[in-house]
Coordinates of C-alpha atoms in Angstrom, one line a residue:
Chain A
X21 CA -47.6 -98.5 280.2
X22 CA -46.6 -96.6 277.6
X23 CA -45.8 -93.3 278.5
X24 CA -44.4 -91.9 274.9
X25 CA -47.3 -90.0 274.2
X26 CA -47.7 -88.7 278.0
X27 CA -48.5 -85.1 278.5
X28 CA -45.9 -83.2 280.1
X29 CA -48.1 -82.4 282.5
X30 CA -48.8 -86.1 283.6
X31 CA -45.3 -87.0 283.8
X32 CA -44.5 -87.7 287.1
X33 CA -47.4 -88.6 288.2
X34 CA -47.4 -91.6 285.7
X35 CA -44.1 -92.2 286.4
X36 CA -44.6 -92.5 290.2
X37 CA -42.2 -89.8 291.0
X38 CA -42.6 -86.7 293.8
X39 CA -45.1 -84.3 291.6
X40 CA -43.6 -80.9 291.7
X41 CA -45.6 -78.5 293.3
X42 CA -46.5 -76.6 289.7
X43 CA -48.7 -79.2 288.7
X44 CA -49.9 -79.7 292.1
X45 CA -51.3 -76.5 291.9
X46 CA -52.6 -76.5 288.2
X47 CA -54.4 -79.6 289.4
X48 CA -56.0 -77.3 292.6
X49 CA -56.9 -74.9 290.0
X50 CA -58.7 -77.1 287.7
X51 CA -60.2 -79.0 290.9
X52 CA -61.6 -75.9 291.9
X53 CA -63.1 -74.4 288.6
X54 CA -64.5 -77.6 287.6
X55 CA -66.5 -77.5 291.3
X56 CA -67.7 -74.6 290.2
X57 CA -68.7 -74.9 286.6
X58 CA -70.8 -77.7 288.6
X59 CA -72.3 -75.8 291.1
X60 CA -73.7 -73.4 288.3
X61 CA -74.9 -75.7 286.0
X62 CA -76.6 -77.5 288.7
X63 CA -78.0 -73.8 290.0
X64 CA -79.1 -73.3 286.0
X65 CA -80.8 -75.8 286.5
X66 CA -83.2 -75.4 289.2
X67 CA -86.7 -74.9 288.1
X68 CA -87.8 -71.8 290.3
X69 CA -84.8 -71.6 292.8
X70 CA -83.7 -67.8 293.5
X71 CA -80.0 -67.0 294.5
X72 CA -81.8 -65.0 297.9
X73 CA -84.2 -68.5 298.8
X74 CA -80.6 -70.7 298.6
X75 CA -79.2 -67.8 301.0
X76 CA -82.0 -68.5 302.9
X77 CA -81.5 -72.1 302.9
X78 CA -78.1 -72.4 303.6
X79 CA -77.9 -69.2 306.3
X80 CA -75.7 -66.8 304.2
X81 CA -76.7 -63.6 303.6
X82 CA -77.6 -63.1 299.8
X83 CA -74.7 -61.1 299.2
X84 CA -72.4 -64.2 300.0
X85 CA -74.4 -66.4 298.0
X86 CA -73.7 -63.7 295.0
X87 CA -70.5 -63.7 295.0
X88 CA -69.7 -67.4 295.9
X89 CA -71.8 -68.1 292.5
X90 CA -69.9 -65.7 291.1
X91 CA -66.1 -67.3 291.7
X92 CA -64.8 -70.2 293.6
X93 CA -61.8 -68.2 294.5
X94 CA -62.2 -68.2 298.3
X95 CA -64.3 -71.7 298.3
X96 CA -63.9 -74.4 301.3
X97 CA -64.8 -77.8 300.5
X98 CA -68.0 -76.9 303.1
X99 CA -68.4 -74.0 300.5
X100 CA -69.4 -76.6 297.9
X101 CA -71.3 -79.1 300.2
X102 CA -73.4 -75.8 301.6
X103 CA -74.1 -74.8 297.9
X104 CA -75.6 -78.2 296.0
X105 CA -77.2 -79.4 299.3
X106 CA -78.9 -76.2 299.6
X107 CA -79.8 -76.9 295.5
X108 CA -81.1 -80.6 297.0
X109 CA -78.2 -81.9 295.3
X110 CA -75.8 -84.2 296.9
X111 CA -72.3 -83.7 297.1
X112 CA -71.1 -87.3 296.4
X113 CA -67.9 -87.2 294.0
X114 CA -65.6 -90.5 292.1
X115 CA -62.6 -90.2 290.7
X116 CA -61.0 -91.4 287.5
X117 CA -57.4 -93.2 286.9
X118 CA -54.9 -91.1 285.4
X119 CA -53.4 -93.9 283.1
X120 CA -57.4 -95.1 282.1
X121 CA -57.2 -91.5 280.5
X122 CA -54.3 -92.2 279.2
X123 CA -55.4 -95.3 277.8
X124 CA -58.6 -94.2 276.2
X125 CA -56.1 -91.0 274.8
X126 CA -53.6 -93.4 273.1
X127 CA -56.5 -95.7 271.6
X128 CA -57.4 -92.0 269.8
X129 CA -61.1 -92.9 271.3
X130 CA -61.1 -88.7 271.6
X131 CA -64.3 -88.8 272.6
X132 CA -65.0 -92.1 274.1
X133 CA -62.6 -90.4 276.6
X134 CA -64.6 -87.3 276.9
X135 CA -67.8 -89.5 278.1
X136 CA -65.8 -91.4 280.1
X137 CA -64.8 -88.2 282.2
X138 CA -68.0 -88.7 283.8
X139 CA -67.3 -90.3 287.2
X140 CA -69.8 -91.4 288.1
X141 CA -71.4 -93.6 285.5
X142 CA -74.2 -91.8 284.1
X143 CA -76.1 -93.7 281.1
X144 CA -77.0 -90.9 279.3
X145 CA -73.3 -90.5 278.7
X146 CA -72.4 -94.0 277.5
X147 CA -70.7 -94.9 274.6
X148 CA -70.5 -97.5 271.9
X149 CA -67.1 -97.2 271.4
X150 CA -67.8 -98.5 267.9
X151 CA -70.5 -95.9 267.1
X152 CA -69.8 -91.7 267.3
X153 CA -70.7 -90.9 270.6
X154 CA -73.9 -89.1 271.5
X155 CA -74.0 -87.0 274.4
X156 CA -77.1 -85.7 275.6
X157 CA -76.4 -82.0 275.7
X158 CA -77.8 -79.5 279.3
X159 CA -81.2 -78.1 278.5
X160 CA -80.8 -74.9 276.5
X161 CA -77.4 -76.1 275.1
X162 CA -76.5 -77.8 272.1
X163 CA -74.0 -80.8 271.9
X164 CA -70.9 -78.6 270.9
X165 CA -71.1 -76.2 273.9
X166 CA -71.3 -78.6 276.8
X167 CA -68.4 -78.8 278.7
X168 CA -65.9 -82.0 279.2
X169 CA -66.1 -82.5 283.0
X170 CA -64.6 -84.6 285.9
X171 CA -67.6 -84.8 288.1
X172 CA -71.1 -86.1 288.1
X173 CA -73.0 -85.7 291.0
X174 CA -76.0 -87.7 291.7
X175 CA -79.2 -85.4 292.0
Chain B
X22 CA -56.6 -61.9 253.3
X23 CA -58.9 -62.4 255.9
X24 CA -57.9 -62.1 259.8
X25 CA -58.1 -66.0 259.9
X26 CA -55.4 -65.6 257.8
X27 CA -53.1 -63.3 259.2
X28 CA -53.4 -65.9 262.6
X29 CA -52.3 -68.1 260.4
X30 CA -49.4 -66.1 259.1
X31 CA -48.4 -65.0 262.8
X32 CA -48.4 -68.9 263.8
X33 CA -46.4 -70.1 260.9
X34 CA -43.9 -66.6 261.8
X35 CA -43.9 -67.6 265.5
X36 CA -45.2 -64.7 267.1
X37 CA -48.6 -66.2 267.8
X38 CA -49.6 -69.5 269.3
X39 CA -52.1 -71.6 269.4
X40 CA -52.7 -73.1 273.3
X41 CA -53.3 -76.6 273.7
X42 CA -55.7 -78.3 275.6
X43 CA -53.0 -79.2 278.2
X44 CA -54.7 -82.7 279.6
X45 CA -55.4 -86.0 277.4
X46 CA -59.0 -86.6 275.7
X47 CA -60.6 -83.4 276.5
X48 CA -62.6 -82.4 273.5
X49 CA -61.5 -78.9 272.4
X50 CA -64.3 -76.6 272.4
X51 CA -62.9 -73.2 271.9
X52 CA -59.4 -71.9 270.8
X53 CA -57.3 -69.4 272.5
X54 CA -53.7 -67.7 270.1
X55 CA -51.8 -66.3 272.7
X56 CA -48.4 -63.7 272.0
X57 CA -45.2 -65.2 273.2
X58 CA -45.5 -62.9 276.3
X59 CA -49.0 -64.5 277.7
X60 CA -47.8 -68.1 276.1
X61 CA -44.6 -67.9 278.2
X62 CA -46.5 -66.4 281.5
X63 CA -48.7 -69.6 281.3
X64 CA -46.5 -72.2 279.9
X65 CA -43.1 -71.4 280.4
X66 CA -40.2 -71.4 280.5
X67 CA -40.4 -69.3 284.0
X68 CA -37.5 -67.7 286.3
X69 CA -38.5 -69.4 289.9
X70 CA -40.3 -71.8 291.5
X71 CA -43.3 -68.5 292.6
X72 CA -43.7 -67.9 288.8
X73 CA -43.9 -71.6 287.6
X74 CA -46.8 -72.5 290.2
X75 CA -48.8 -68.8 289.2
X76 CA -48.2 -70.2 285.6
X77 CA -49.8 -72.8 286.0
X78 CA -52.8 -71.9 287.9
X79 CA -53.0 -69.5 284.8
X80 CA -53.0 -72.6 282.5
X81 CA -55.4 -74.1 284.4
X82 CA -57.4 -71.1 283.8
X83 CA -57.0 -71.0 280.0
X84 CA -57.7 -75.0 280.0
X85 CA -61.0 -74.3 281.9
X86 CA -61.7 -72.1 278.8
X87 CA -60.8 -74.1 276.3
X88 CA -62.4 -77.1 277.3
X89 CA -65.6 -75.0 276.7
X90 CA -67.1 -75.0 280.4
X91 CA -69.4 -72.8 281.7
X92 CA -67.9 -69.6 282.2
X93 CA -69.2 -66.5 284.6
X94 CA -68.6 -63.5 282.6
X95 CA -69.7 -60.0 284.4
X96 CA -72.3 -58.6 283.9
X97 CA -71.9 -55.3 281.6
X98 CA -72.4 -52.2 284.2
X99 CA -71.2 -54.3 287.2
X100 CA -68.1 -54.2 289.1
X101 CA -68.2 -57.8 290.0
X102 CA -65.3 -59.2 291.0
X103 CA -65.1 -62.4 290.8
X104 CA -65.9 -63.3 287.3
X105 CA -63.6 -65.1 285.4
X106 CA -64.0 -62.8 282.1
X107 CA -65.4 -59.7 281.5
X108 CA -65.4 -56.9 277.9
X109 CA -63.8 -53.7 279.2
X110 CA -65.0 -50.4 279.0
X111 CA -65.6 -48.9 276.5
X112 CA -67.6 -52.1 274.6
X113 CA -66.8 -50.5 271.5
X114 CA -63.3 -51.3 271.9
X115 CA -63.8 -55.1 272.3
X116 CA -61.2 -55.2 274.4
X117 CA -61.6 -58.3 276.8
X118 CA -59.7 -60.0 280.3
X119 CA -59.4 -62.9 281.2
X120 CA -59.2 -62.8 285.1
X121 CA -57.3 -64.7 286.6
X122 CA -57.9 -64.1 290.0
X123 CA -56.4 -66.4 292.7
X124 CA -54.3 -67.0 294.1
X125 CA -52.0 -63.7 294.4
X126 CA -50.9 -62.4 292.3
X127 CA -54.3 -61.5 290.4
X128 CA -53.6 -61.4 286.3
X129 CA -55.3 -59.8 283.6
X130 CA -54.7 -61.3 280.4
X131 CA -56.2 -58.9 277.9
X132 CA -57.4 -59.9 274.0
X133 CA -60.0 -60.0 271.9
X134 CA -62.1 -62.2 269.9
X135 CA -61.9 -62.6 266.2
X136 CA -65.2 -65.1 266.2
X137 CA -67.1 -66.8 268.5
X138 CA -64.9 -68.5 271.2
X139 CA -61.7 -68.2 269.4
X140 CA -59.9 -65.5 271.4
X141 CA -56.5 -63.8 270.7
X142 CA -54.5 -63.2 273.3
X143 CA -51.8 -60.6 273.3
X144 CA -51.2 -58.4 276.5
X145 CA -51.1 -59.0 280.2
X146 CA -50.7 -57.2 283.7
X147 CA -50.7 -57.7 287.8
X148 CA -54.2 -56.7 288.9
X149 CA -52.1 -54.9 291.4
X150 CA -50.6 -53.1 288.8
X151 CA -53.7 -51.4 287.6
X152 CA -54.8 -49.4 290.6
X153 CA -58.4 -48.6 290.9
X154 CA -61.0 -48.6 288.2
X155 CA -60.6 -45.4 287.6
X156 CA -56.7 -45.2 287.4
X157 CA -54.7 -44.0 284.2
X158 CA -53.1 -47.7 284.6
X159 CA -55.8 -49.0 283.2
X160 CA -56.2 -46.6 280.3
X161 CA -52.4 -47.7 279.3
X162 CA -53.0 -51.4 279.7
X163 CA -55.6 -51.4 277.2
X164 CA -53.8 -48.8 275.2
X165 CA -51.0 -51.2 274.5
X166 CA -53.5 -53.8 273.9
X167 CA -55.0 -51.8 271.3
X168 CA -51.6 -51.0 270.0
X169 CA -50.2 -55.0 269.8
X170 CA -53.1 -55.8 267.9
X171 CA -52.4 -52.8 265.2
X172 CA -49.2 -54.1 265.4
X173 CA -50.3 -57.7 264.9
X174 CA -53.3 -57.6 262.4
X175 CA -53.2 -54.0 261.0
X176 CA -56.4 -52.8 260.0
X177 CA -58.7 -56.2 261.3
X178 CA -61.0 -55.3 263.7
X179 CA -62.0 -57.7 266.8
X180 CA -65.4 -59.1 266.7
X181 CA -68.3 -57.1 267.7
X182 CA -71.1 -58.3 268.5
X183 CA -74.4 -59.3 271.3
X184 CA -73.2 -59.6 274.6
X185 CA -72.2 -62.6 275.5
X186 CA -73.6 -65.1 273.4
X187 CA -72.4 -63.8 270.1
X188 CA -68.7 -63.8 271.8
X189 CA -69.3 -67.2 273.4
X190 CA -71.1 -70.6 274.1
X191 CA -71.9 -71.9 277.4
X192 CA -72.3 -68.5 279.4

């Protein structure tokens, strides 16, 4: 591949070297506020679901619920699973290959590439790579102010 | 002159930068100017190993923003802790954080927004810097906030307007 136009932040781990543990952690980071940015938007939403009736329904105390909406700083992986199954969501996550990103990036298919974030394929997010994208946009938003995400998860 | 324009004229001087998204074929969906102090806490160059990783997880956070995600912003009147921004006290001063809370050490990275989601970033701190809510520290930190942007756009006023969604999209 090449690597030319790789971000420095992709370097080694294109490269197949030992990732230093900087970008190990910026990865953790984004990991974890991209769990959450789902968990909310799945929360949003619900139709009538109340932060106390998902306490109820996962046994935490409202409180908890609060603040684990609030921030994922403290999460556990059982955090997230408690959270969309308790939103009748399940929890089942894909990944996506670094150097496919990288691929869509040095085609300049900017957002071909965005859609294709979605892991899970998802046809309301397909894309005639020959026509402008259209991306259905989360009820109440418009098109500019959805997010680019890594995870679908299947409702 | 507009305020657009004296971004301009700081980036084209050096003293202000625009962040870049930091990973490949993420659509850019707001904008963050950072000072040379918050541009080096987040992307470099740093002294140790401690202060690279904390940089990074403080990219990550400015990424998150950038990318135009949902963001939790506290409630105005609330003390919640763990929202990733919130507008300081007093509103009329528009001054912002962007809270970078874990892992330790909590930041603050304090600016203010010129238009909706383009946000100028000038001054930072250790949360455990600040004290209390009600501790002087505070007072100071936005103080010298208040006094980098005089220093930076003169007599340009932040944005003011409905909290949140006149500041920002996807709240």
């Amino acid at each position: 591949m090449n690597t030319s136009q790789t971000p420095e932040l992709l370097t080694e781990i294109v490269e197949g070297k030992p990732i230093p543990v900087d970008k190990l952690a910026y990865f953790r980071r984004r990991l974890r506020l991209q769990l959450h940015e789902l968990v909310l938007r799945t929360f949003d939403q619900q139709e009538t679901l109340t932060k106390a009736e998902l306490a109820r329904r996962i046994g935490r105390a409202p409180e908890v619920v609060n603040r684990l909406l609030g921030g994922p700083g403290n999460w556990t992986l059982d955090t997230v699973s408690d959270l969309l199954i308790g939103m009748a969501t399940l929890p089942f996550f894909d990944t996506k290959r670094v150097s496919q990103l990288l691929t869509a990036q040095n085609e300049q298919i900017h957002s071909t590439a965005l859609a294709a974030l979605s892991v899970i394929p998802d046809e309301s997010r397909q894309v005639d790579a020959n026509n402008a994208p259209t991306i259905p946009a989360p009820r109440g938003m418009g098109q500019a102010q959805q997010g680019g995400g890594y995870f679908t998860v299947r409702p | 002159m507009s305020i657009q324009d004296e971004i301009n004229r700081l980036v084209q001087e050096g003293s202000l930068f625009r962040l870049d998204q930091s990973m490949p074929g993420l659509a850019a969906r707001r904008t963050i100017f950072a000072s040379i102090g918050v541009r080096a806490l987040a992307i470099g160059p740093w002294g140790n190993v401690e202060e690279r990783v904390r940089g990074r997880e403080l990219q990550a956070d400015f990424d998150h923003f950038i990318d135009g995600n949902k963001l939790n912003l506290r409630s105005q009147n609330s003390f919640e802790e763990t929202a990733f921004m919130a507008r300081l006290a007093p509103p009329s001063d528009e001054v912002w954080e962007i809270r970078s809370i874990d892992p330790k050490p909590s930041l603050r990275v304090f600016g203010s927004f010129v238009e909706r989601d383009i946000f100028v970033a000038l001054t930072w701190a250790r949360r455990k810097d600040l004290g209390g809510r009600r501790d002087p520290r505070w007072k100071v930190a936005i103080s010298n906030f208040k006094e980098a942007w005089e220093r930076n756009f003169n007599s340009y006023k932040p944005m003011s307007g409905h909290y949140p969604n006149e500041y920002l999209t996807n709240t």
